[in-house]
Coordinates of C-alpha atoms in Angstrom, one line a residue:
M1 CA 0.0 0.2 0.1
E2 CA 1.1 3.9 -1.1
S3 CA 2.2 6.5 2.2
I4 CA 0.8 8.9 0.0
C5 CA -0.8 9.7 -3.2
F6 CA 0.3 13.3 -5.0
E7 CA -2.8 14.5 -7.7
V8 CA -1.0 15.8 -11.0
D9 CA -2.0 17.9 -13.4
R10 CA 0.0 16.2 -16.4
I11 CA 0.2 12.5 -15.6
N12 CA 0.9 11.2 -19.5
E13 CA 4.1 13.6 -19.5
L14 CA 5.2 13.2 -15.4
Y15 CA 4.9 9.3 -16.4
R16 CA 7.7 9.2 -19.5
Q17 CA 9.8 11.9 -17.9
M18 CA 10.3 9.6 -14.8
K19 CA 10.1 6.6 -16.9
D20 CA 13.0 7.8 -19.0
S21 CA 15.3 8.4 -16.2
G22 CA 15.4 5.5 -15.3
A23 CA 13.2 4.9 -11.9
K24 CA 11.2 2.3 -10.6
V25 CA 7.1 2.8 -12.2
S26 CA 3.8 0.1 -12.9
E27 CA 2.8 0.7 -15.5
L28 CA 0.0 3.6 -16.4
K29 CA -3.2 2.5 -15.8
E30 CA -6.6 4.4 -17.8
N31 CA -8.6 4.4 -14.6
G32 CA -12.2 5.3 -16.4
G33 CA -14.1 7.7 -15.0
C34 CA -11.6 7.5 -12.1
G35 CA -8.6 8.8 -14.3
G36 CA -5.6 7.7 -14.4
A37 CA -2.9 6.3 -11.8
F38 CA 0.9 4.7 -11.6
H39 CA 2.5 3.7 -8.5
F40 CA 6.5 4.5 -8.4
F41 CA 9.1 4.0 -5.9
D42 CA 11.9 5.9 -3.6
P43 CA 15.1 4.2 -3.6
D44 CA 14.6 2.3 -0.4
G45 CA 11.8 0.8 -1.8
N46 CA 9.3 3.0 -0.4
K47 CA 5.6 2.9 -3.1
Y48 CA 4.1 5.9 -4.3
T49 CA 1.1 6.8 -6.3
A50 CA 0.8 9.5 -8.7
W51 CA -2.9 10.0 -9.9
Q52 CA -4.7 11.9 -12.5
G53 CA -8.8 12.4 -12.2
V54 CA -11.1 13.3 -14.9

């Protein structure tokens, strides 16, 4: 379970930037009417979520 969820404005751009920079990220998933989200991890393995609503 993630400890913090960040609400973002441009999730596709953020996902691409993080992935391209070598960050450990999950798949970007669209959740229908709930928007899109992905998980990312810090160097200690802690899990966070980036989310963009509709």
